[in-house]
PDB file of N, CA and C in Angstrom:
ATOM      1  N   MET A   1      14.032   0.935  12.998  1.00  0.00           N
ATOM      2  CA  MET A   1      12.979   1.459  12.265  1.00  0.00           C
ATOM      3  C   MET A   1      11.861   1.757  13.193  1.00  0.00           C
ATOM      4  N   ASN A   2      11.333   3.052  13.074  1.00  0.00           N
ATOM      5  CA  ASN A   2      10.167   3.361  13.863  1.00  0.00           C
ATOM      6  C   ASN A   2       8.847   2.776  13.178  1.00  0.00           C
ATOM      7  N   ARG A   3       7.892   2.825  14.100  1.00  0.00           N
ATOM      8  CA  ARG A   3       6.563   2.282  13.629  1.00  0.00           C
ATOM      9  C   ARG A   3       5.988   2.874  12.338  1.00  0.00           C
ATOM     10  N   LYS A   4       6.181   4.159  12.166  1.00  0.00           N
ATOM     11  CA  LYS A   4       5.675   4.826  11.017  1.00  0.00           C
ATOM     12  C   LYS A   4       6.457   4.349   9.878  1.00  0.00           C
ATOM     13  N   ASP A   5       7.764   4.290   9.787  1.00  0.00           N
ATOM     14  CA  ASP A   5       8.649   3.602   8.691  1.00  0.00           C
ATOM     15  C   ASP A   5       8.013   2.247   8.465  1.00  0.00           C
ATOM     16  N   LYS A   6       7.885   1.495   9.497  1.00  0.00           N
ATOM     17  CA  LYS A   6       7.477   0.073   9.236  1.00  0.00           C
ATOM     18  C   LYS A   6       6.086   0.122   8.483  1.00  0.00           C
ATOM     19  N   LEU A   7       5.125   0.953   8.905  1.00  0.00           N
ATOM     20  CA  LEU A   7       3.869   0.952   8.213  1.00  0.00           C
ATOM     21  C   LEU A   7       3.951   1.318   6.816  1.00  0.00           C
ATOM     22  N   ILE A   8       4.834   2.317   6.428  1.00  0.00           N
ATOM     23  CA  ILE A   8       5.174   2.706   5.162  1.00  0.00           C
ATOM     24  C   ILE A   8       5.677   1.508   4.242  1.00  0.00           C
ATOM     25  N   GLN A   9       6.548   0.935   4.875  1.00  0.00           N
ATOM     26  CA  GLN A   9       7.103  -0.382   4.274  1.00  0.00           C
ATOM     27  C   GLN A   9       6.090  -1.393   4.061  1.00  0.00           C
ATOM     28  N   ASP A  10       5.202  -1.614   4.967  1.00  0.00           N
ATOM     29  CA  ASP A  10       4.186  -2.568   4.908  1.00  0.00           C
ATOM     30  C   ASP A  10       3.250  -2.183   3.681  1.00  0.00           C
ATOM     31  N   ILE A  11       2.933  -0.997   3.528  1.00  0.00           N
ATOM     32  CA  ILE A  11       2.112  -0.379   2.456  1.00  0.00           C
ATOM     33  C   ILE A  11       2.802  -0.835   1.164  1.00  0.00           C
ATOM     34  N   GLN A  12       4.016  -0.576   1.037  1.00  0.00           N
ATOM     35  CA  GLN A  12       4.769  -1.016  -0.225  1.00  0.00           C
ATOM     36  C   GLN A  12       4.868  -2.375  -0.402  1.00  0.00           C
ATOM     37  N   ASN A  13       4.951  -3.189   0.599  1.00  0.00           N
ATOM     38  CA  ASN A  13       5.038  -4.570   0.458  1.00  0.00           C
ATOM     39  C   ASN A  13       3.736  -5.158  -0.023  1.00  0.00           C
ATOM     40  N   LEU A  14       2.641  -4.754   0.574  1.00  0.00           N
ATOM     41  CA  LEU A  14       1.338  -5.130   0.133  1.00  0.00           C
ATOM     42  C   LEU A  14       1.095  -4.780  -1.330  1.00  0.00           C
ATOM     43  N   LEU A  15       1.445  -3.577  -1.662  1.00  0.00           N
ATOM     44  CA  LEU A  15       1.257  -3.188  -3.128  1.00  0.00           C
ATOM     45  C   LEU A  15       2.071  -4.200  -4.049  1.00  0.00           C
ATOM     46  N   ASN A  16       3.175  -4.625  -3.628  1.00  0.00           N
ATOM     47  CA  ASN A  16       4.049  -5.431  -4.457  1.00  0.00           C
ATOM     48  C   ASN A  16       3.633  -6.902  -4.390  1.00  0.00           C
ATOM     49  N   SER A  17       2.716  -7.271  -3.535  1.00  0.00           N
ATOM     50  CA  SER A  17       2.368  -8.677  -3.353  1.00  0.00           C
ATOM     51  C   SER A  17       1.302  -9.065  -4.483  1.00  0.00           C
ATOM     52  N   TYR A  18       0.828  -8.275  -5.312  1.00  0.00           N
ATOM     53  CA  TYR A  18      -0.132  -8.713  -6.376  1.00  0.00           C
ATOM     54  C   TYR A  18       0.658  -9.233  -7.612  1.00  0.00           C
ATOM     55  N   GLU A  19       0.215 -10.266  -8.029  1.00  0.00           N
ATOM     56  CA  GLU A  19       0.849 -10.874  -9.283  1.00  0.00           C
ATOM     57  C   GLU A  19       0.409 -10.024 -10.483  1.00  0.00           C
ATOM     58  N   GLY A  20       1.307  -9.879 -11.404  1.00  0.00           N
ATOM     59  CA  GLY A  20       1.011  -9.179 -12.639  1.00  0.00           C
ATOM     60  C   GLY A  20       0.991  -7.673 -12.565  1.00  0.00           C
ATOM     61  N   ILE A  21       1.545  -7.097 -11.497  1.00  0.00           N
ATOM     62  CA  ILE A  21       1.711  -5.806 -11.287  1.00  0.00           C
ATOM     63  C   ILE A  21       3.218  -5.477 -11.251  1.00  0.00           C
ATOM     64  N   HIS A  22       3.585  -4.340 -11.903  1.00  0.00           N
ATOM     65  CA  HIS A  22       5.060  -4.006 -11.814  1.00  0.00           C
ATOM     66  C   HIS A  22       5.380  -3.602 -10.410  1.00  0.00           C
ATOM     67  N   LYS A  23       6.644  -3.908 -10.043  1.00  0.00           N
ATOM     68  CA  LYS A  23       7.112  -3.631  -8.762  1.00  0.00           C
ATOM     69  C   LYS A  23       6.797  -2.056  -8.428  1.00  0.00           C
ATOM     70  N   THR A  24       6.471  -1.764  -7.183  1.00  0.00           N
ATOM     71  CA  THR A  24       5.957  -0.551  -6.782  1.00  0.00           C
ATOM     72  C   THR A  24       7.125   0.072  -5.742  1.00  0.00           C
ATOM     73  N   SER A  25       7.466   1.191  -6.001  1.00  0.00           N
ATOM     74  CA  SER A  25       8.294   1.993  -4.980  1.00  0.00           C
ATOM     75  C   SER A  25       7.597   3.254  -4.680  1.00  0.00           C
ATOM     76  N   ILE A  26       7.338   3.416  -3.345  1.00  0.00           N
ATOM     77  CA  ILE A  26       6.652   4.565  -2.808  1.00  0.00           C
ATOM     78  C   ILE A  26       7.714   5.532  -2.239  1.00  0.00           C
ATOM     79  N   ASN A  27       7.683   6.752  -2.663  1.00  0.00           N
ATOM     80  CA  ASN A  27       8.473   7.760  -2.018  1.00  0.00           C
ATOM     81  C   ASN A  27       7.986   7.860  -0.671  1.00  0.00           C
ATOM     82  N   PRO A  28       8.756   7.597   0.367  1.00  0.00           N
ATOM     83  CA  PRO A  28       8.406   7.667   1.851  1.00  0.00           C
ATOM     84  C   PRO A  28       7.928   9.141   2.188  1.00  0.00           C
ATOM     85  N   ASP A  29       8.476  10.156   1.413  1.00  0.00           N
ATOM     86  CA  ASP A  29       8.177  11.463   1.800  1.00  0.00           C
ATOM     87  C   ASP A  29       6.600  11.832   1.521  1.00  0.00           C
ATOM     88  N   LEU A  30       6.008  11.074   0.539  1.00  0.00           N
ATOM     89  CA  LEU A  30       4.608  11.290   0.225  1.00  0.00           C
ATOM     90  C   LEU A  30       3.729  10.778   1.432  1.00  0.00           C
ATOM     91  N   LEU A  31       4.192   9.801   2.217  1.00  0.00           N
ATOM     92  CA  LEU A  31       3.404   9.310   3.300  1.00  0.00           C
ATOM     93  C   LEU A  31       3.807   9.841   4.568  1.00  0.00           C
ATOM     94  N   GLU A  32       4.899  10.469   4.662  1.00  0.00           N
ATOM     95  CA  GLU A  32       5.569  10.859   5.929  1.00  0.00           C
ATOM     96  C   GLU A  32       4.511  11.860   6.703  1.00  0.00           C
ATOM     97  N   PHE A  33       3.836  12.598   5.876  1.00  0.00           N
ATOM     98  CA  PHE A  33       2.915  13.593   6.548  1.00  0.00           C
ATOM     99  C   PHE A  33       1.736  13.053   7.254  1.00  0.00           C
ATOM    100  N   MET A  34       1.521  11.766   6.870  1.00  0.00           N
ATOM    101  CA  MET A  34       0.335  11.138   7.558  1.00  0.00           C
ATOM    102  C   MET A  34       0.512  10.677   8.881  1.00  0.00           C
ATOM    103  N   ASP A  35      -0.389  10.503   9.737  1.00  0.00           N
ATOM    104  CA  ASP A  35      -0.206  10.086  11.059  1.00  0.00           C
ATOM    105  C   ASP A  35      -0.428   8.553  11.116  1.00  0.00           C
ATOM    106  N   GLU A  36       0.056   7.947  12.062  1.00  0.00           N
ATOM    107  CA  GLU A  36      -0.047   6.549  12.215  1.00  0.00           C
ATOM    108  C   GLU A  36      -1.384   5.894  12.047  1.00  0.00           C
ATOM    109  N   ASP A  37      -2.327   6.464  12.462  1.00  0.00           N
ATOM    110  CA  ASP A  37      -3.680   5.958  12.342  1.00  0.00           C
ATOM    111  C   ASP A  37      -4.104   6.060  10.877  1.00  0.00           C
ATOM    112  N   THR A  38      -3.696   7.002  10.115  1.00  0.00           N
ATOM    113  CA  THR A  38      -4.017   7.093   8.668  1.00  0.00           C
ATOM    114  C   THR A  38      -3.349   5.902   7.953  1.00  0.00           C
ATOM    115  N   LEU A  39      -1.971   5.718   8.329  1.00  0.00           N
ATOM    116  CA  LEU A  39      -1.293   4.713   7.717  1.00  0.00           C
ATOM    117  C   LEU A  39      -1.753   3.295   8.019  1.00  0.00           C
ATOM    118  N   VAL A  40      -2.177   3.132   9.264  1.00  0.00           N
ATOM    119  CA  VAL A  40      -2.813   1.876   9.635  1.00  0.00           C
ATOM    120  C   VAL A  40      -4.123   1.693   8.832  1.00  0.00           C
ATOM    121  N   SER A  41      -4.952   2.773   8.609  1.00  0.00           N
ATOM    122  CA  SER A  41      -6.099   2.556   7.798  1.00  0.00           C
ATOM    123  C   SER A  41      -5.747   2.154   6.352  1.00  0.00           C
ATOM    124  N   ILE A  42      -4.706   2.660   5.825  1.00  0.00           N
ATOM    125  CA  ILE A  42      -4.217   2.322   4.435  1.00  0.00           C
ATOM    126  C   ILE A  42      -3.858   0.765   4.493  1.00  0.00           C
ATOM    127  N   VAL A  43      -3.163   0.333   5.405  1.00  0.00           N
ATOM    128  CA  VAL A  43      -2.721  -0.982   5.499  1.00  0.00           C
ATOM    129  C   VAL A  43      -4.005  -1.850   5.566  1.00  0.00           C
ATOM    130  N   ASP A  44      -4.896  -1.528   6.424  1.00  0.00           N
ATOM    131  CA  ASP A  44      -6.070  -2.327   6.558  1.00  0.00           C
ATOM    132  C   ASP A  44      -6.816  -2.403   5.178  1.00  0.00           C
ATOM    133  N   SER A  45      -7.004  -1.219   4.626  1.00  0.00           N
ATOM    134  CA  SER A  45      -7.702  -1.200   3.265  1.00  0.00           C
ATOM    135  C   SER A  45      -6.915  -2.087   2.316  1.00  0.00           C
ATOM    136  N   LEU A  46      -5.693  -2.012   2.291  1.00  0.00           N
ATOM    137  CA  LEU A  46      -4.923  -2.932   1.365  1.00  0.00           C
ATOM    138  C   LEU A  46      -5.196  -4.319   1.585  1.00  0.00           C
ATOM    139  N   LEU A  47      -5.158  -4.799   2.878  1.00  0.00           N
ATOM    140  CA  LEU A  47      -5.490  -6.112   3.281  1.00  0.00           C
ATOM    141  C   LEU A  47      -6.813  -6.600   2.943  1.00  0.00           C
ATOM    142  N   ARG A  48      -7.751  -5.750   3.110  1.00  0.00           N
ATOM    143  CA  ARG A  48      -9.121  -6.024   2.658  1.00  0.00           C
ATOM    144  C   ARG A  48      -9.163  -6.325   1.170  1.00  0.00           C
ATOM    145  N   GLN A  49      -8.556  -5.325   0.520  1.00  0.00           N
ATOM    146  CA  GLN A  49      -8.539  -5.439  -1.049  1.00  0.00           C
ATOM    147  C   GLN A  49      -7.861  -6.651  -1.458  1.00  0.00           C
ATOM    148  N   LYS A  50      -6.789  -7.040  -0.749  1.00  0.00           N
ATOM    149  CA  LYS A  50      -6.072  -8.229  -1.077  1.00  0.00           C
ATOM    150  C   LYS A  50      -6.953  -9.530  -0.957  1.00  0.00           C
ATOM    151  N   GLU A  51      -7.601  -9.474   0.298  1.00  0.00           N
ATOM    152  CA  GLU A  51      -8.617 -10.592   0.492  1.00  0.00           C
ATOM    153  C   GLU A  51      -9.626 -10.709  -0.529  1.00  0.00           C
ATOM    154  N   GLU A  52     -10.258  -9.567  -0.911  1.00  0.00           N
ATOM    155  CA  GLU A  52     -11.348  -9.578  -1.956  1.00  0.00           C
ATOM    156  C   GLU A  52     -10.726 -10.097  -3.217  1.00  0.00           C
ATOM    157  N   SER A  53      -9.606  -9.652  -3.605  1.00  0.00           N
ATOM    158  CA  SER A  53      -8.953 -10.092  -4.824  1.00  0.00           C
ATOM    159  C   SER A  53      -8.701 -11.630  -4.930  1.00  0.00           C
ATOM    160  N   SER A  54      -8.406 -12.149  -3.824  1.00  0.00           N
ATOM    161  CA  SER A  54      -8.143 -13.637  -3.699  1.00  0.00           C
ATOM    162  C   SER A  54      -9.450 -14.381  -3.835  1.00  0.00           C
ATOM    163  N   LYS A  55     -10.575 -13.721  -3.655  1.00  0.00           N
ATOM    164  CA  LYS A  55     -11.967 -14.274  -3.848  1.00  0.00           C
ATOM    165  C   LYS A  55     -12.552 -14.085  -5.226  1.00  0.00           C
ATOM    166  N   GLY A  56     -11.715 -13.380  -5.991  1.00  0.00           N
ATOM    167  CA  GLY A  56     -12.116 -13.100  -7.413  1.00  0.00           C
ATOM    168  C   GLY A  56     -12.775 -11.823  -7.602  1.00  0.00           C
ATOM    169  N   GLY A  57     -12.785 -10.974  -6.571  1.00  0.00           N
ATOM    170  CA  GLY A  57     -13.366  -9.575  -6.689  1.00  0.00           C
ATOM    171  C   GLY A  57     -12.410  -8.484  -6.741  1.00  0.00           C
ATOM    172  N   SER A  58     -11.375  -8.595  -7.650  1.00  0.00           N
ATOM    173  CA  SER A  58     -10.258  -7.740  -7.620  1.00  0.00           C
ATOM    174  C   SER A  58     -10.656  -6.426  -8.395  1.00  0.00           C
ATOM    175  N   ASP A  59     -10.059  -5.291  -7.812  1.00  0.00           N
ATOM    176  CA  ASP A  59     -10.136  -3.976  -8.378  1.00  0.00           C
ATOM    177  C   ASP A  59      -8.833  -3.420  -8.469  1.00  0.00           C
ATOM    178  N   LEU A  60      -7.860  -3.847  -9.304  1.00  0.00           N
ATOM    179  CA  LEU A  60      -6.506  -3.547  -9.300  1.00  0.00           C
ATOM    180  C   LEU A  60      -6.340  -2.006  -9.753  1.00  0.00           C
ATOM    181  N   GLU A  61      -7.309  -1.488 -10.426  1.00  0.00           N
ATOM    182  CA  GLU A  61      -7.062  -0.011 -10.801  1.00  0.00           C
ATOM    183  C   GLU A  61      -6.965   0.847  -9.545  1.00  0.00           C
ATOM    184  N   TRP A  62      -7.794   0.440  -8.506  1.00  0.00           N
ATOM    185  CA  TRP A  62      -7.722   1.107  -7.282  1.00  0.00           C
ATOM    186  C   TRP A  62      -6.347   1.316  -6.770  1.00  0.00           C
ATOM    187  N   LEU A  63      -5.519   0.139  -6.838  1.00  0.00           N
ATOM    188  CA  LEU A  63      -4.154   0.227  -6.407  1.00  0.00           C
ATOM    189  C   LEU A  63      -3.303   1.111  -7.208  1.00  0.00           C
ATOM    190  N   GLU A  64      -3.499   1.233  -8.436  1.00  0.00           N
ATOM    191  CA  GLU A  64      -2.691   2.005  -9.234  1.00  0.00           C
ATOM    192  C   GLU A  64      -2.550   3.376  -8.738  1.00  0.00           C
ATOM    193  N   LYS A  65      -3.580   3.975  -7.996  1.00  0.00           N
ATOM    194  CA  LYS A  65      -3.498   5.278  -7.418  1.00  0.00           C
ATOM    195  C   LYS A  65      -2.376   5.541  -6.529  1.00  0.00           C
ATOM    196  N   PHE A  66      -1.857   4.433  -5.852  1.00  0.00           N
ATOM    197  CA  PHE A  66      -0.720   4.548  -4.968  1.00  0.00           C
ATOM    198  C   PHE A  66       0.628   4.245  -5.466  1.00  0.00           C
ATOM    199  N   LYS A  67       0.677   3.885  -6.806  1.00  0.00           N
ATOM    200  CA  LYS A  67       1.922   3.384  -7.355  1.00  0.00           C
ATOM    201  C   LYS A  67       2.787   4.488  -8.050  1.00  0.00           C
ATOM    202  N   LYS A  68       3.986   4.196  -7.994  1.00  0.00           N
ATOM    203  CA  LYS A  68       5.078   4.928  -8.768  1.00  0.00           C
ATOM    204  C   LYS A  68       5.991   3.878  -9.348  1.00  0.00           C
ATOM    205  N   TYR A  69       6.046   3.867 -10.574  1.00  0.00           N
ATOM    206  CA  TYR A  69       6.982   2.844 -11.212  1.00  0.00           C
ATOM    207  C   TYR A  69       8.449   3.180 -11.300  1.00  0.00           C
ATOM    208  N   ASP A  70       9.193   2.246 -11.095  1.00  0.00           N
ATOM    209  CA  ASP A  70      10.673   2.470 -11.141  1.00  0.00           C
ATOM    210  C   ASP A  70      11.162   2.884 -12.406  1.00  0.00           C
TER     211      ASP A  70
END
C-alpha cells in the first residue's frame, strides 16, 4: 500500500471512529486527485476535530460532508 492509499484509509478510519455515526465508506477515487499534503491536512483536521469532540466541543455535522453511507 502506498502512502497516499494509507492516508485515504486513515481518513476513512477516523471518520468511522465516532460513536453514533453510521459506518462511512469513502470512494478512494474522490480523494485520489488530491496530493499527499492535502490528504495529510485532512487527517490533521480530523484528528483535531476528534480531540475537540472528546472535550465536549463536537461538530459532527462537519464530518457529514465527507461521508457516503453504505
